[in-house]
Amino acid sequence: MNKIILASASPRRQELLTQIGMEFKVIPSGMEEVPQSRQPEDVVMELSKGKAEDVFESLPKEEKEITLVIGADTIVAYKGRIIGKPDSRENAQEILSCLQGGIHQVYTGVTLIWQAGEKISFYEKTDVEMYPMSMEEIKRYVDTGEPVDKAGAYGIQGKGAAYIKEIRGDYNNVVGLPVGRLYQEMKKHFLL
Amino acid sequence: MNKIILASASPRRQELLTQIGMEFKVIPSGMEEVPQSRQPEDVVMELSKGKAEDVFESLPKEEKEITLVIGADTIVAYKGRIIGKPDSRENAQEILSCLQGGIHQVYTGVTLIWQAGEKISFYEKTDVEMYPMSMEEIKRYVDTGEPVDKAGAYGIQGKGAAYIKEIRGDYNNVVGLPVGRLYQEMKKHFLL
């Protein structure tokens, strides 16, 4: 592969790819797909595939032959139910009230597409246990503005770290891109 | 507490305290103590206490009454044996060869001292599982210079992330400061 394209506008995903030393270009997918799948792991793989395909298809033919496109999607699930991004301050408070003190799951699905449309999709799951939070703490945290655009209404890489007791799985999967697994898959397919 | 002092020169610990929104001053302890303890959890608590006491004692009396000092120490253990920081490139390669493909433990001990010498020490343990690495990968990674000053010869917050399969515990404990537990302890003792 001569060229890597990340099909995501997320600054956190870009930072993670940079962190492990990858050079890449960003072409966000404008795709707003409603998933057909129901299970969290299927949903994130389906959505990551939609984004990667969208960007891959937009490339000129000669570019397709030398480019790897990476798509990714992250969701939070609690007791099997998918938790979205908060659409208001009140909603962020509700989500955090629901998650506090318990264990929830973060799923990130990743799809790689290269050459004549060869593709693989995989996902990683990370269990996250939060400390109990008082209503006042939840309000104070929501007031920082951090929960706004985050699945599960918290940022583990931000102030949210103060409320995380432990995780089981890949930390970067919670941030938005499982770079350990991603690197291993790229090594397997492209002999890095 | 009016004032918080971090008794550590580690830029990573400073970043983590800043990340959760704390305001603090840095006064590194010059202490190079040889621990009396043998067990990893006792070693990190003993060393964190030595650093915190060293800095607390150096404060003028009136400062002691309004200051909280935080000391911390991090080590890596594999099969119960403590693994130090690498003292050469060859040593970094040896450490990574030993850790690759297996599960090791990262311990960080933290001591808080305030007012008339009131103090608490605690530790957090995180299990870290690494992907298998070829000798060539290990050499390439050591060549980046990242392993030099790191317990266990890797930086989970750097390029090392590509080789981490999963963790169990607090991620920031591996980076050098368990800010989740630290925040909870401060909340308990100082009603944040």
Coordinates of C-alpha atoms in Angstrom, one line a residue:
Chain A
M1 CA 0.0 0.0 0.0
N2 CA 1.4 3.4 -1.0
K3 CA -1.4 5.4 0.6
I4 CA -3.6 5.1 3.6
I5 CA -6.9 7.0 3.9
L6 CA -8.8 7.3 7.1
A7 CA -12.5 7.7 6.3
S8 CA -13.3 9.5 9.6
A9 CA -13.4 13.1 10.7
S10 CA -12.8 12.1 14.3
P11 CA -9.7 14.0 15.6
R12 CA -9.3 11.2 18.2
R13 CA -8.9 8.6 15.6
Q14 CA -6.5 10.7 13.7
E15 CA -4.4 11.2 16.8
L16 CA -4.3 7.5 17.5
L17 CA -3.1 6.6 13.9
T18 CA -0.5 9.3 14.2
Q19 CA 0.5 8.0 17.7
I20 CA 1.5 4.6 16.3
G21 CA 3.5 6.2 13.5
M22 CA 1.2 5.9 10.5
E23 CA 1.1 8.4 7.6
F24 CA -2.3 8.9 6.2
K25 CA -4.8 11.3 4.6
V26 CA -8.2 12.0 6.0
I27 CA -11.3 11.8 3.7
P28 CA -14.4 11.8 6.0
S29 CA -17.4 9.8 4.8
G30 CA -20.5 11.9 4.7
M31 CA -22.6 8.7 5.1
E32 CA -25.4 8.7 7.7
E33 CA -26.5 5.1 7.4
V34 CA -29.3 3.5 9.4
P35 CA -27.9 0.1 10.3
Q36 CA -29.8 -3.1 9.3
S37 CA -28.1 -5.0 12.1
R38 CA -29.3 -5.2 15.7
Q39 CA -26.3 -6.7 17.7
P40 CA -23.8 -4.0 18.7
E41 CA -20.8 -5.9 17.1
D42 CA -22.7 -6.2 13.8
V43 CA -23.9 -2.6 13.9
V44 CA -20.3 -1.2 14.3
M45 CA -18.9 -3.5 11.5
E46 CA -21.8 -2.6 9.2
L47 CA -21.4 1.2 9.8
S48 CA -17.6 1.0 9.5
K49 CA -18.0 -0.9 6.2
G50 CA -20.5 1.7 4.9
K51 CA -18.0 4.5 5.6
A52 CA -15.0 2.7 4.1
E53 CA -16.9 1.7 1.0
D54 CA -18.3 5.2 0.5
V55 CA -14.8 6.7 0.5
F56 CA -13.2 3.9 -1.5
E57 CA -15.9 4.2 -4.3
S58 CA -15.2 7.9 -4.6
L59 CA -11.5 7.3 -5.5
P60 CA -10.3 7.4 -9.2
K61 CA -9.5 4.0 -10.5
E62 CA -5.7 4.4 -10.4
E63 CA -5.9 5.5 -6.8
K64 CA -7.9 2.4 -5.8
E65 CA -5.0 0.2 -6.8
I66 CA -2.5 1.8 -4.4
T67 CA -4.8 2.8 -1.5
L68 CA -6.0 1.3 1.8
V69 CA -9.1 2.9 3.2
I70 CA -9.9 2.5 6.9
G71 CA -13.4 3.0 8.2
A72 CA -14.4 2.9 11.9
D73 CA -17.5 3.2 14.0
T74 CA -17.9 3.2 17.8
I75 CA -20.9 2.6 20.0
V76 CA -21.6 2.0 23.7
A77 CA -23.9 -0.7 24.9
Y78 CA -25.4 -1.2 28.4
K79 CA -27.1 -4.5 29.2
G80 CA -27.3 -5.3 25.5
R81 CA -29.0 -2.0 24.6
I82 CA -27.2 0.5 22.4
I83 CA -26.6 3.9 24.0
G84 CA -26.3 6.8 21.5
K85 CA -24.6 10.1 21.7
P86 CA -26.4 12.6 23.9
D87 CA -28.6 15.1 22.1
S88 CA -28.9 17.5 25.0
R89 CA -27.5 18.3 28.4
E90 CA -30.4 16.5 30.0
N91 CA -29.9 13.5 27.9
A92 CA -26.1 13.4 28.8
Q93 CA -27.2 13.5 32.5
E94 CA -29.6 10.6 31.9
I95 CA -27.0 8.5 30.1
L96 CA -24.3 9.1 32.8
S97 CA -26.9 8.3 35.6
C98 CA -27.6 5.1 33.9
L99 CA -24.0 4.1 33.4
Q100 CA -22.5 5.2 36.7
G101 CA -21.4 2.5 39.1
G102 CA -21.8 -0.3 36.6
I103 CA -20.1 -2.0 33.7
H104 CA -20.9 -1.2 30.1
Q105 CA -19.4 -2.2 26.8
V106 CA -17.7 -0.2 24.1
Y107 CA -17.6 -1.6 20.6
T108 CA -15.5 -0.3 17.7
G109 CA -15.9 -1.9 14.3
V110 CA -13.2 -1.4 11.7
T111 CA -13.3 -2.1 7.9
L112 CA -10.2 -2.1 5.7
I113 CA -10.7 -1.9 1.9
W114 CA -7.9 -2.1 -0.6
Q115 CA -7.2 -2.8 -4.3
A116 CA -10.0 -4.3 -6.3
G117 CA -12.4 -4.0 -3.4
E118 CA -10.8 -6.6 -1.1
K119 CA -12.1 -6.0 2.3
I120 CA -12.1 -7.2 5.9
S121 CA -14.1 -6.1 8.9
F122 CA -13.5 -6.8 12.6
Y123 CA -14.5 -5.4 15.9
E124 CA -13.1 -5.1 19.4
K125 CA -15.1 -5.0 22.6
T126 CA -13.9 -3.3 25.8
D127 CA -15.7 -3.6 29.2
V128 CA -15.7 -0.3 31.1
E129 CA -16.5 -0.1 34.8
M130 CA -17.3 3.4 36.2
Y131 CA -17.1 4.6 39.7
P132 CA -20.4 5.7 41.3
M133 CA -21.1 9.4 40.6
S134 CA -23.3 11.7 42.6
M135 CA -25.9 13.8 40.7
E136 CA -23.8 16.8 41.5
E137 CA -20.7 15.2 40.0
I138 CA -22.7 14.3 36.9
K139 CA -24.0 17.8 36.5
R140 CA -20.6 19.3 37.1
Y141 CA -19.1 16.9 34.5
V142 CA -21.8 17.7 31.9
D143 CA -21.2 21.4 32.5
T144 CA -17.6 20.9 31.2
G145 CA -19.1 20.3 27.8
E146 CA -17.0 17.1 27.3
P147 CA -20.0 14.7 27.0
V148 CA -21.6 16.4 24.1
D149 CA -20.3 14.5 21.1
K150 CA -19.2 11.3 22.8
A151 CA -20.8 7.8 22.7
G152 CA -21.8 7.1 26.3
A153 CA -21.6 10.8 27.2
Y154 CA -18.0 10.6 28.5
G155 CA -14.5 11.0 27.2
I156 CA -12.1 8.4 28.7
Q157 CA -9.2 10.4 27.3
G158 CA -10.4 13.6 29.0
K159 CA -11.8 14.6 32.4
G160 CA -14.0 11.4 32.3
A161 CA -10.8 9.5 33.3
A162 CA -11.5 10.5 36.9
Y163 CA -14.7 8.3 36.9
I164 CA -13.3 5.2 35.3
K165 CA -12.5 2.3 37.7
E166 CA -11.2 -0.2 35.3
I167 CA -11.4 -1.5 31.8
R168 CA -11.0 -4.9 30.2
G169 CA -9.8 -4.9 26.6
D170 CA -8.1 -2.3 24.4
Y171 CA -8.2 1.2 25.9
N172 CA -7.9 2.9 22.5
N173 CA -11.0 1.0 21.4
V174 CA -12.9 3.1 23.9
V175 CA -11.2 6.3 22.5
G176 CA -12.4 5.3 19.1
L177 CA -9.9 3.1 17.2
P178 CA -8.3 -0.2 18.4
V179 CA -4.9 0.5 17.0
G180 CA -3.4 -2.7 18.5
R181 CA -5.7 -5.0 16.5
L182 CA -5.6 -2.6 13.5
Y183 CA -1.8 -2.8 13.4
Q184 CA -1.9 -6.6 13.7
E185 CA -4.4 -6.9 10.9
M186 CA -2.4 -4.7 8.6
K187 CA 0.7 -6.7 9.5
K188 CA -1.1 -9.9 8.5
H189 CA -2.4 -8.6 5.2
F190 CA 0.3 -6.2 4.1
L191 CA 3.4 -7.6 5.7
L192 CA 4.3 -4.4 7.4
Chain B
M1 CA -6.6 22.1 50.4
N2 CA -5.5 25.3 48.8
K3 CA -2.5 23.9 47.0
I4 CA -1.6 20.7 45.3
I5 CA 2.1 19.7 44.7
L6 CA 3.0 16.8 42.5
A7 CA 6.3 15.3 43.7
S8 CA 7.3 14.0 40.3
A9 CA 9.2 15.2 37.3
S10 CA 7.3 12.8 35.0
P11 CA 5.7 14.8 32.1
R12 CA 3.2 12.0 31.7
R13 CA 2.0 12.3 35.4
Q14 CA 1.7 16.0 34.9
E15 CA -0.4 15.6 31.8
L16 CA -2.7 13.2 33.5
L17 CA -3.4 15.5 36.5
T18 CA -4.0 18.3 34.0
Q19 CA -6.3 16.1 32.0
I20 CA -8.7 15.6 34.9
G21 CA -8.7 19.3 35.5
M22 CA -6.4 19.6 38.6
E23 CA -4.4 22.7 39.3
F24 CA -1.0 21.9 40.8
K25 CA 2.6 22.8 41.1
V26 CA 5.5 20.5 40.4
I27 CA 8.3 19.9 42.9
P28 CA 10.2 16.8 41.9
S29 CA 11.7 14.7 44.7
G30 CA 15.4 14.1 44.2
M31 CA 15.1 10.9 46.3
E32 CA 16.8 7.8 44.9
E33 CA 15.7 5.4 47.6
V34 CA 16.6 1.7 47.6
P35 CA 13.3 0.0 48.7
Q36 CA 13.2 -2.3 51.8
S37 CA 10.1 -4.0 50.5
R38 CA 10.2 -7.0 48.1
Q39 CA 6.6 -7.3 46.9
P40 CA 5.8 -5.1 43.9
E41 CA 2.8 -3.4 45.6
D42 CA 4.9 -2.7 48.7
V43 CA 7.8 -1.4 46.7
V44 CA 5.7 1.2 44.8
M45 CA 3.9 2.4 48.0
E46 CA 7.2 2.7 49.8
L47 CA 8.9 4.6 47.0
S48 CA 5.8 6.9 46.5
K49 CA 5.8 7.6 50.2
G50 CA 9.6 8.4 50.2
K51 CA 9.1 11.0 47.4
A52 CA 6.0 12.6 49.0
E53 CA 7.6 12.8 52.4
D54 CA 10.8 14.3 50.9
V55 CA 8.9 17.1 49.3
F56 CA 6.5 17.7 52.2
E57 CA 9.4 18.0 54.6
S58 CA 11.0 20.6 52.4
L59 CA 8.0 22.9 52.7
P60 CA 7.9 25.9 55.1
K61 CA 5.6 25.3 58.1
E62 CA 2.8 27.6 56.9
E63 CA 2.8 25.9 53.5
K64 CA 2.4 22.5 55.1
E65 CA -1.0 23.5 56.5
I66 CA -2.5 24.3 53.2
T67 CA -0.8 21.9 50.9
L68 CA -1.5 18.4 49.6
V69 CA 1.6 16.6 48.3
I70 CA 1.2 13.7 45.8
G71 CA 4.0 11.2 45.3
A72 CA 3.9 8.3 42.8
D73 CA 6.0 5.4 41.7
T74 CA 5.5 2.9 38.8
I75 CA 7.1 -0.5 38.2
V76 CA 6.5 -3.5 35.9
A77 CA 6.5 -7.1 37.2
Y78 CA 6.5 -10.3 35.2
K79 CA 5.9 -13.6 36.9
G80 CA 6.4 -11.9 40.3
R81 CA 9.8 -10.5 39.3
I82 CA 10.3 -6.7 39.1
I83 CA 11.4 -5.5 35.7
G84 CA 13.4 -2.2 35.7
K85 CA 13.9 0.5 33.2
P86 CA 16.2 -0.5 30.4
D87 CA 19.8 0.8 30.8
S88 CA 20.8 0.2 27.2
R89 CA 19.3 -0.7 23.8
E90 CA 20.3 -4.3 24.2
N91 CA 18.6 -4.4 27.6
A92 CA 15.4 -2.9 26.1
Q93 CA 15.4 -5.7 23.5
E94 CA 15.8 -8.3 26.2
I95 CA 12.9 -6.9 28.3
L96 CA 10.6 -6.7 25.3
S97 CA 11.6 -10.2 24.2
C98 CA 10.7 -11.4 27.6
L99 CA 7.3 -9.6 27.9
Q100 CA 6.1 -10.2 24.3
G101 CA 3.1 -12.5 23.8
G102 CA 2.5 -12.7 27.6
I103 CA 0.7 -10.9 30.4
H104 CA 2.6 -8.7 32.8
Q105 CA 1.6 -6.4 35.7
V106 CA 2.0 -2.7 36.1
Y107 CA 1.9 -1.3 39.7
T108 CA 1.7 2.3 40.6
G109 CA 1.8 3.3 44.2
V110 CA 0.5 6.7 45.3
T111 CA 1.0 8.6 48.6
L112 CA -0.9 11.7 49.7
I113 CA 0.4 13.8 52.6
W114 CA -1.3 16.9 53.9
Q115 CA -1.6 19.1 57.0
A116 CA 0.3 17.9 60.1
G117 CA 1.7 15.0 58.2
E118 CA -1.5 13.0 57.7
K119 CA -0.9 10.5 54.9
I120 CA -2.4 7.7 53.0
S121 CA -0.8 5.3 50.5
F122 CA -2.5 3.0 48.0
Y123 CA -1.7 1.2 44.8
E124 CA -3.4 0.0 41.7
K125 CA -2.4 -3.0 39.6
T126 CA -3.1 -3.4 35.9
D127 CA -2.6 -6.5 33.9
V128 CA -1.2 -5.9 30.4
E129 CA -1.3 -8.5 27.6
M130 CA 1.1 -7.9 24.6
Y131 CA 0.8 -9.2 21.1
P132 CA 3.7 -11.4 20.0
M133 CA 6.5 -9.4 18.4
S134 CA 9.1 -10.6 16.0
M135 CA 12.8 -9.8 16.8
E136 CA 12.7 -7.4 13.8
E137 CA 9.7 -5.6 15.3
I138 CA 11.4 -5.3 18.7
K139 CA 14.5 -3.9 17.1
R140 CA 12.5 -1.4 15.0
Y141 CA 10.6 -0.3 18.1
V142 CA 13.7 0.0 20.2
D143 CA 15.2 2.1 17.4
T144 CA 12.4 4.7 17.8
G145 CA 14.0 5.6 21.2
E146 CA 10.6 5.3 23.0
P147 CA 11.6 2.4 25.3
V148 CA 14.6 4.3 26.9
D149 CA 13.1 5.8 30.0
K150 CA 10.1 3.5 30.4
A151 CA 9.4 0.8 33.0
G152 CA 9.0 -2.4 31.0
A153 CA 10.7 -0.8 28.0
Y154 CA 7.5 0.4 26.2
G155 CA 5.2 3.4 26.2
I156 CA 1.5 2.4 26.1
Q157 CA 0.6 6.0 25.3
G158 CA 3.0 6.1 22.3
K159 CA 3.9 3.8 19.5
G160 CA 3.9 0.9 22.0
A161 CA 0.0 0.9 21.7
A162 CA 0.4 -1.1 18.4
Y163 CA 1.6 -4.1 20.5
I164 CA -0.9 -4.0 23.3
K165 CA -3.7 -6.6 23.0
E166 CA -5.7 -5.8 26.1
I167 CA -5.4 -4.5 29.6
R168 CA -7.4 -5.2 32.8
G169 CA -7.4 -2.4 35.3
D170 CA -6.8 1.3 35.0
Y171 CA -5.1 2.4 31.8
N172 CA -3.6 5.6 33.3
N173 CA -2.1 3.4 36.0
V174 CA 0.1 2.0 33.2
V175 CA 0.9 5.5 31.9
G176 CA 2.1 6.4 35.5
L177 CA -0.8 7.7 37.6
P178 CA -4.1 6.0 38.4
V179 CA -6.2 9.2 38.2
G180 CA -9.5 7.4 38.7
R181 CA -8.5 6.0 42.1
L182 CA -6.6 9.2 43.0
Y183 CA -9.7 11.4 42.3
Q184 CA -11.8 9.0 44.4
E185 CA -9.4 9.1 47.3
M186 CA -9.2 12.9 47.2
K187 CA -13.0 13.1 47.1
K188 CA -13.2 10.9 50.2
H189 CA -10.6 12.8 52.2
F190 CA -11.2 16.4 51.0
L191 CA -14.9 16.3 49.9
L192 CA -14.1 17.7 46.4

